[in-house]
Short mmCIF file of C-alpha atoms in Angstrom, two decimals:
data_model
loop_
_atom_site.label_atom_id
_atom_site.label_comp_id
_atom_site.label_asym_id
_atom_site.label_seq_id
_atom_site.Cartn_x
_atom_site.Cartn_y
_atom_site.Cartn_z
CA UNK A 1 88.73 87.46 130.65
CA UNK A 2 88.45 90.63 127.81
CA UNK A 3 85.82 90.50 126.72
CA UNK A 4 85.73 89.21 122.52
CA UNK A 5 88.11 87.02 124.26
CA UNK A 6 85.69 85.21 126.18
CA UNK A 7 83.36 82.19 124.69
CA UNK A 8 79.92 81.89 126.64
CA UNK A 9 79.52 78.42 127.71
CA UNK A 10 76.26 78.46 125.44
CA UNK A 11 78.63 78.36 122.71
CA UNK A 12 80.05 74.98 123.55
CA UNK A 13 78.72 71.70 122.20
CA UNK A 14 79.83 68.10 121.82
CA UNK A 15 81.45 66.75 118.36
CA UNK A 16 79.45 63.96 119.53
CA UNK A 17 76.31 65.45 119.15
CA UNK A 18 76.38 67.19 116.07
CA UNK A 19 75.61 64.81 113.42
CA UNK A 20 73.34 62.71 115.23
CA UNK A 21 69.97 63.85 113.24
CA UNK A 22 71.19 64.74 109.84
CA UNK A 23 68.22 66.53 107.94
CA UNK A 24 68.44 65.10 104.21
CA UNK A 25 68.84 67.46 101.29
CA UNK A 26 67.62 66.88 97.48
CA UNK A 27 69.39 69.73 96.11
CA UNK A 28 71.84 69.31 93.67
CA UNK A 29 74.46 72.04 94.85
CA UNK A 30 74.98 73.35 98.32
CA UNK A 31 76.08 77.03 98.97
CA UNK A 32 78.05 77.61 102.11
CA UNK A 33 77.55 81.26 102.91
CA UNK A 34 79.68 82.23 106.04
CA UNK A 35 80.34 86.20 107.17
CA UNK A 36 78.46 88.00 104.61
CA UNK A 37 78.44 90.68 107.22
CA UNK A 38 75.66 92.52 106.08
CA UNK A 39 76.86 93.24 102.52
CA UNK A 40 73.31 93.54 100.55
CA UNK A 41 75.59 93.46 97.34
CA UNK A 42 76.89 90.34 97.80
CA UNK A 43 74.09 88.89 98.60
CA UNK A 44 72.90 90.00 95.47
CA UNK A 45 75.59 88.32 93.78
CA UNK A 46 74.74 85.32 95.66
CA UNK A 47 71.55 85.16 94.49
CA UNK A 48 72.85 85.54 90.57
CA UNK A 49 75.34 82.69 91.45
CA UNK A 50 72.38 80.22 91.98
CA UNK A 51 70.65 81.10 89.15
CA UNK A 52 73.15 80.79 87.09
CA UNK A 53 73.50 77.38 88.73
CA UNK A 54 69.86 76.54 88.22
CA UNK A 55 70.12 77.74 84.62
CA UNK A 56 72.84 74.62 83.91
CA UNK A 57 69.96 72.29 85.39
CA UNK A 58 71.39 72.50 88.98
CA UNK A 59 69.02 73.17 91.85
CA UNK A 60 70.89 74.97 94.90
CA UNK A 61 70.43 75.53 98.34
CA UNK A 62 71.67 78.32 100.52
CA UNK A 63 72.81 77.55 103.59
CA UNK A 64 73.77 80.65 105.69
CA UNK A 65 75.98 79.52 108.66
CA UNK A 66 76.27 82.67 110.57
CA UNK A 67 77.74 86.28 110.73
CA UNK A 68 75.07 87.39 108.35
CA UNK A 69 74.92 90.92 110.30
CA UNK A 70 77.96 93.07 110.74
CA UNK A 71 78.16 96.10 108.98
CA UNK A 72 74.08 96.68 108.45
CA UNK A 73 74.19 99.15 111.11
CA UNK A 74 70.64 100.75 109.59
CA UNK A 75 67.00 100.22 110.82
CA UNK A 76 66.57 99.41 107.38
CA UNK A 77 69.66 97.33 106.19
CA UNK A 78 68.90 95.09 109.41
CA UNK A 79 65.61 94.05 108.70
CA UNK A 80 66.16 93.30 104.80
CA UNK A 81 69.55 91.81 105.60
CA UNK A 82 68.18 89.65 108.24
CA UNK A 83 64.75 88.89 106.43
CA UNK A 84 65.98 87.76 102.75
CA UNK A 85 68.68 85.37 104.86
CA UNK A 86 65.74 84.04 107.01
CA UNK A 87 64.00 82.57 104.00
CA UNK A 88 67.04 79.92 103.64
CA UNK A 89 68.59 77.23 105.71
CA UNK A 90 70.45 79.24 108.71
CA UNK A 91 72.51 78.60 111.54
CA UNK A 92 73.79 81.11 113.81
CA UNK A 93 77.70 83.26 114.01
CA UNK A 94 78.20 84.39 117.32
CA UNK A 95 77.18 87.90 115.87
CA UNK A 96 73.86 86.82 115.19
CA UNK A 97 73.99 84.57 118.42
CA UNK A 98 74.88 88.00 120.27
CA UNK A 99 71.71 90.06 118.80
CA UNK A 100 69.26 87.52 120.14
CA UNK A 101 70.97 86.84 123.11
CA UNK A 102 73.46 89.21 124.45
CA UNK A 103 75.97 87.60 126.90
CA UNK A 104 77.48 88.90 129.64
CA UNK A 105 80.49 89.94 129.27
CA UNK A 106 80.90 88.41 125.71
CA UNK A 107 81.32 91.87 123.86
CA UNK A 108 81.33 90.57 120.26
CA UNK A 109 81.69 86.96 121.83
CA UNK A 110 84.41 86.13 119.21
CA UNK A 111 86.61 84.51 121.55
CA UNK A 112 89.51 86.19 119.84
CA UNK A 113 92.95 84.13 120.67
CA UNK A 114 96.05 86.15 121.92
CA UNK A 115 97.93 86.42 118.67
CA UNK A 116 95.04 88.86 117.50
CA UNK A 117 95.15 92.37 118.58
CA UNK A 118 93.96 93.86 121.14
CA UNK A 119 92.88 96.94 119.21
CA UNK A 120 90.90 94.56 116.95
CA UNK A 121 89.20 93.10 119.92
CA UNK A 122 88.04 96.60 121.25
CA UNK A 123 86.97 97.58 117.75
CA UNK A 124 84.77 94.95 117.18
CA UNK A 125 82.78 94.95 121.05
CA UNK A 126 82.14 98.49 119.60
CA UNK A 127 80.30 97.09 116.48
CA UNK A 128 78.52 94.81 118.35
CA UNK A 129 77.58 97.22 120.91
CA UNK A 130 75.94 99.35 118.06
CA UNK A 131 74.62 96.58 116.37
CA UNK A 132 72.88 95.23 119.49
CA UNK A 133 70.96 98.75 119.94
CA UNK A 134 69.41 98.49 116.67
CA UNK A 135 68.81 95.09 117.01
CA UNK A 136 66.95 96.14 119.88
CA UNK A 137 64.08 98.17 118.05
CA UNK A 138 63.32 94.88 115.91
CA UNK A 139 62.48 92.33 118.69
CA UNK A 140 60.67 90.09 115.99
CA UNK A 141 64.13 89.47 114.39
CA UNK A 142 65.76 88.89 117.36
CA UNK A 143 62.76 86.56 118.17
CA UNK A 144 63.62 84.69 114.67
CA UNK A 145 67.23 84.34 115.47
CA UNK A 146 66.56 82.82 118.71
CA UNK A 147 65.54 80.04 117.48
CA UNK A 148 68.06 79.17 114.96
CA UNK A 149 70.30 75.90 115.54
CA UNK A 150 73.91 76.36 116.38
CA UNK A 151 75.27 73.86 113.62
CA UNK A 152 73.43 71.74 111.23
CA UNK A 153 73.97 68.52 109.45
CA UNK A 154 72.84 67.93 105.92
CA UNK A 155 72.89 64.58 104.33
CA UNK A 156 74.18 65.44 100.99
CA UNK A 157 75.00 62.46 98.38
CA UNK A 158 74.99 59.96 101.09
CA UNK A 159 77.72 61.90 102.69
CA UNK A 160 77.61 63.80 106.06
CA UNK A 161 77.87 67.53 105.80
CA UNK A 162 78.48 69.46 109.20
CA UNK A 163 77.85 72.68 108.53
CA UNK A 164 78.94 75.15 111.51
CA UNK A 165 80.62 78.86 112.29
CA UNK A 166 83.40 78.33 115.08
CA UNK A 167 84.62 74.57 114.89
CA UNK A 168 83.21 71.21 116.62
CA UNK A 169 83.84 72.49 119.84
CA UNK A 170 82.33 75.70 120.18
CA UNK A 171 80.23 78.29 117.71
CA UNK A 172 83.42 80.53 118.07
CA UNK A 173 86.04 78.04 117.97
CA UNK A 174 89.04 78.74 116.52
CA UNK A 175 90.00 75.56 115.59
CA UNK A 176 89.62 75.65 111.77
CA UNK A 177 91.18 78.99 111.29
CA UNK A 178 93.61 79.25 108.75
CA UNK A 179 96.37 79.67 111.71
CA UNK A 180 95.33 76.44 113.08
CA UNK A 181 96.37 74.68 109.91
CA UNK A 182 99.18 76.31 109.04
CA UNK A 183 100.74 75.38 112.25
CA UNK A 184 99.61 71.78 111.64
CA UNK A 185 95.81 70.42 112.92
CA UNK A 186 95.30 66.52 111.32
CA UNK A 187 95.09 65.06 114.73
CA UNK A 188 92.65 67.34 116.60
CA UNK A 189 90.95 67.49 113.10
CA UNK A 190 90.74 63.31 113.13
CA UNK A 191 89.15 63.45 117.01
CA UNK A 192 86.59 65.69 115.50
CA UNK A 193 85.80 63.91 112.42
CA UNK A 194 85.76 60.78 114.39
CA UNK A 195 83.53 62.28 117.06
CA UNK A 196 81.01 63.37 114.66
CA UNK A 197 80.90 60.79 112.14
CA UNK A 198 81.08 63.83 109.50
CA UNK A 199 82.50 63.49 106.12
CA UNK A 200 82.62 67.01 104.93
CA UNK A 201 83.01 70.19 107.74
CA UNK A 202 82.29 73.85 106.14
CA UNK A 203 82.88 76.81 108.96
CA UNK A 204 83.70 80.31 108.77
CA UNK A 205 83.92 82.82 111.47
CA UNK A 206 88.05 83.04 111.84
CA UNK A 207 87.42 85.33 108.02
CA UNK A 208 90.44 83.48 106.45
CA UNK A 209 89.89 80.72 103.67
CA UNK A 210 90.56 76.87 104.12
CA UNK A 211 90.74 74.23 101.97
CA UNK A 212 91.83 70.53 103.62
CA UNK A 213 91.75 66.84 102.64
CA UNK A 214 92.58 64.26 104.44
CA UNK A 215 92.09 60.36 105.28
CA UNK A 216 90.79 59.61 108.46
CA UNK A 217 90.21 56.00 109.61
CA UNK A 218 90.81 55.08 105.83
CA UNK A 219 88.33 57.72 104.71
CA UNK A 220 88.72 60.50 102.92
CA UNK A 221 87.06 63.76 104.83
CA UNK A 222 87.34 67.64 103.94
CA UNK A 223 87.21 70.96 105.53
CA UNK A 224 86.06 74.37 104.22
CA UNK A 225 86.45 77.87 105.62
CA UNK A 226 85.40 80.27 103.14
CA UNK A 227 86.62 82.86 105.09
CA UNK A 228 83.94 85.81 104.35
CA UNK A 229 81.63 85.93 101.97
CA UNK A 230 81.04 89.67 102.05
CA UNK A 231 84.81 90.97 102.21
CA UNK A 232 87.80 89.83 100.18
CA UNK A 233 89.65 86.74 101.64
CA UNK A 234 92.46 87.09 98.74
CA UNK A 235 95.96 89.36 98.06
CA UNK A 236 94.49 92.57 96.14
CA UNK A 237 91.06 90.65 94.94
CA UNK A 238 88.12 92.33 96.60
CA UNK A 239 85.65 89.36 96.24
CA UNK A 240 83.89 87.87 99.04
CA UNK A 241 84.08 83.71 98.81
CA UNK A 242 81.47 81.11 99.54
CA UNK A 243 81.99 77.27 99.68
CA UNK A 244 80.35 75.19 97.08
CA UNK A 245 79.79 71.43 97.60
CA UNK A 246 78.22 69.65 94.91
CA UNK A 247 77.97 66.18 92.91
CA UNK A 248 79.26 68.49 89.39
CA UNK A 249 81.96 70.84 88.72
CA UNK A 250 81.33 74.69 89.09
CA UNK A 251 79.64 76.47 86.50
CA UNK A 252 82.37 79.48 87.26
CA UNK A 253 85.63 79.00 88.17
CA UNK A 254 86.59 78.41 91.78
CA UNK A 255 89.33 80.67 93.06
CA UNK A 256 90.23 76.87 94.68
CA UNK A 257 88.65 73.77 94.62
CA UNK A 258 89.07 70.26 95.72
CA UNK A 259 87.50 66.97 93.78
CA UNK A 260 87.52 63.85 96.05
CA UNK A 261 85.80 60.97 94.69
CA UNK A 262 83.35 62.77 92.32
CA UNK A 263 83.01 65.42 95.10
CA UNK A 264 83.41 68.64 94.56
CA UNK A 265 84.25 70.96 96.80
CA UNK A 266 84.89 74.81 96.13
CA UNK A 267 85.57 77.97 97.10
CA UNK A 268 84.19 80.34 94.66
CA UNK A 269 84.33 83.60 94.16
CA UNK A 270 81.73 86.54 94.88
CA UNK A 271 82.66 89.65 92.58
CA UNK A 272 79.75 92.24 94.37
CA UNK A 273 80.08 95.25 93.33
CA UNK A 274 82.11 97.14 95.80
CA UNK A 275 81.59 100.39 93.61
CA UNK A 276 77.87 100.15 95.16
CA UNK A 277 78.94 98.59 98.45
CA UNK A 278 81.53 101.19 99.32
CA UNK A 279 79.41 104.24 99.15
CA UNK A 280 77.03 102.62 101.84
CA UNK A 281 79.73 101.11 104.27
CA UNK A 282 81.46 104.84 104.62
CA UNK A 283 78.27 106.50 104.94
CA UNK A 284 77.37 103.95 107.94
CA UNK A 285 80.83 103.29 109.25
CA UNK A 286 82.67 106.96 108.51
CA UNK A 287 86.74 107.11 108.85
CA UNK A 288 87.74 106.73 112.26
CA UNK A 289 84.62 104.02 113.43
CA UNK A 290 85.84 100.91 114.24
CA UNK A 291 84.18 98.96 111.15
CA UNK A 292 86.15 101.27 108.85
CA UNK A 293 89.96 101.24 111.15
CA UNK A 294 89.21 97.42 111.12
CA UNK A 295 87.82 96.36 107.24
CA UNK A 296 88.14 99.13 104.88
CA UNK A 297 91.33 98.49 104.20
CA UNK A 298 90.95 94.78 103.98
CA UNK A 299 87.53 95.50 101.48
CA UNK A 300 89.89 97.48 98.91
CA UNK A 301 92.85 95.72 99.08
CA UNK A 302 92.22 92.00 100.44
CA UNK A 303 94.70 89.93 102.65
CA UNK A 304 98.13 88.35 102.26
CA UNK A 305 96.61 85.60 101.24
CA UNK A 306 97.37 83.67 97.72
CA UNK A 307 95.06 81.61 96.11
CA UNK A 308 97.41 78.72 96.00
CA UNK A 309 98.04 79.09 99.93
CA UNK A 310 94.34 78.10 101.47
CA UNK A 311 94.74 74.30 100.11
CA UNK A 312 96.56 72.28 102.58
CA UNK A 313 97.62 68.86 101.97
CA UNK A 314 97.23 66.10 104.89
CA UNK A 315 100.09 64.87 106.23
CA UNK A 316 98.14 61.57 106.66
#
């Protein structure tokens, strides 16, 4: 197997298993944060999101569920990338997974399907390989992100909310990719719902957006990918997205959103400043690396993507 094609079997987990101990939550707002990819300005951003939040008398969590580190190929963009996420709820991308534990033969270990290329592939076992020698020089990080769970599961307004990078399968599943619904998923997505008893699954790692409802069983569950929250998900919009899961409607407006029985669930915009953010990418990743063939383009101009075409109705 290529490797970034490959998934290490310490990826793989039971749907079974994941919501077994969910850890309780007295927040008022949750903040999905997947693939900020080292962007300190969107974090930044982040940050102003919640307080604006906390200003309208809503307290917020961040929950960080991997692919934090990307692009913060710096001694000193690692370490402050990597220690202002560390202060919140975290779960590990296969990135992060990767700088604690390098598999063999994993390259990036983002078990990349067939119908992406392989130049993309090759690119991004380059950025890891970087990555991973700077990663090297800061063992107490990588000590840190050893430890981190896989996937966690939050009991949020008596609802179950799995909260994962790949899909139920594996932490670089590719089964709640925006490809995967758009060539129809409700009955692998039932099995998994089913499996874990989860009301509410919020991934990332496949850096498209989701938004899916559906009843399963007679119950109404929901899935969000917020594609990246430190690159633009969106046709010529530059803003990163995060998901946003709360008992109250957003204090900004949602670039899509989703209210199921006083549930709100959101993917809302993060309008960094790529004017700051730009400068700093080329000066680390200069025309011709891999990070800039691969994202610059994507970072200025977005994806094909519409707004109105990440919400996908259940057939069910």
């Amino acid at each position: 197997m290529t490797e970034g094609r490959s998934c290490p079997l310490a990826y793989r987990y039971s749907p079974a298993v994941l919501c077994e101990e969910p850890r309780q939550v007295s927040e008022d707002v949750l903040y999905i944060i997947g693939g900020l990819y080292g962007n300190p300005w969107a974090l930044d951003e982040i940050e102003q999101m919640a307080l604006a939040e906390e200003r309208q008398g809503h307290r917020v969590r961040l929950v960080f569920n991997g692919d934090f580190n990307w692009f913060n190929a710096s001694d000193s963009l690692f370490r402050s990338i990597n220690n202002r996420v560390l202060d919140h709820t975290v779960s590990l991308g296969n990135v992060d997974f990767e700088l604690a534990n390098p598999s063999p033969g994993a390259g990036c270990g983002c078990a990349y399907p067939d119908f992406v290329d392989h130049g993309v592939v090759a690119r991004s076992n380059r950025i890891m390989e970087r990555l991973q020698a700077i990663a090297g020089d800061h063992p107490d990080i990588q000590k840190r992100l050893s430890l981190l769970p896989r996937y966690r599961c939050l009991m949020f307004g008596g609802l179950k909310v799995l909260v994962l990078h790949g899909d139920p399968e594996s932490l670089a599943g590719w089964g709640l990719a925006y490809e995967s619904f758009s060539g129809g998923n409700d009955d692998r997505l039932s099995e998994w719902f089913l499996a874990s008893g989860a009301d509410v699954i919020a991934s990332t790692h496949t850096c498209l957006p989701v938004l899916w409802s559906g009843l399963v069983s007679g119950k109404r569950r929901v899935v969000a990918n917020n594609g990246s929250a430190g690159m633009a998900n969106l046709q010529s919009d530059p803003r990163g997205l995060i998901t946003r899961i709360a008992l109250s409607s957003p204090v900004a407006e949602p670039v899509a959103g989703l209210e199921r029985q006083g549930l709100h669930v959101s993917l809302l915009p993060v309008d960094y400043s790529l004017e700051a953010w730009l400068p700093e990418f080329d000066r680390l990743w200069p025309a011709g690396s891999p990070a800039a063939v691969s994202y610059r383009h994507r970072m200025l101009h977005g994806t094909s993507l519409r707004a109105e075409d990440v919400i996908f109705p259940s057939a069910s």
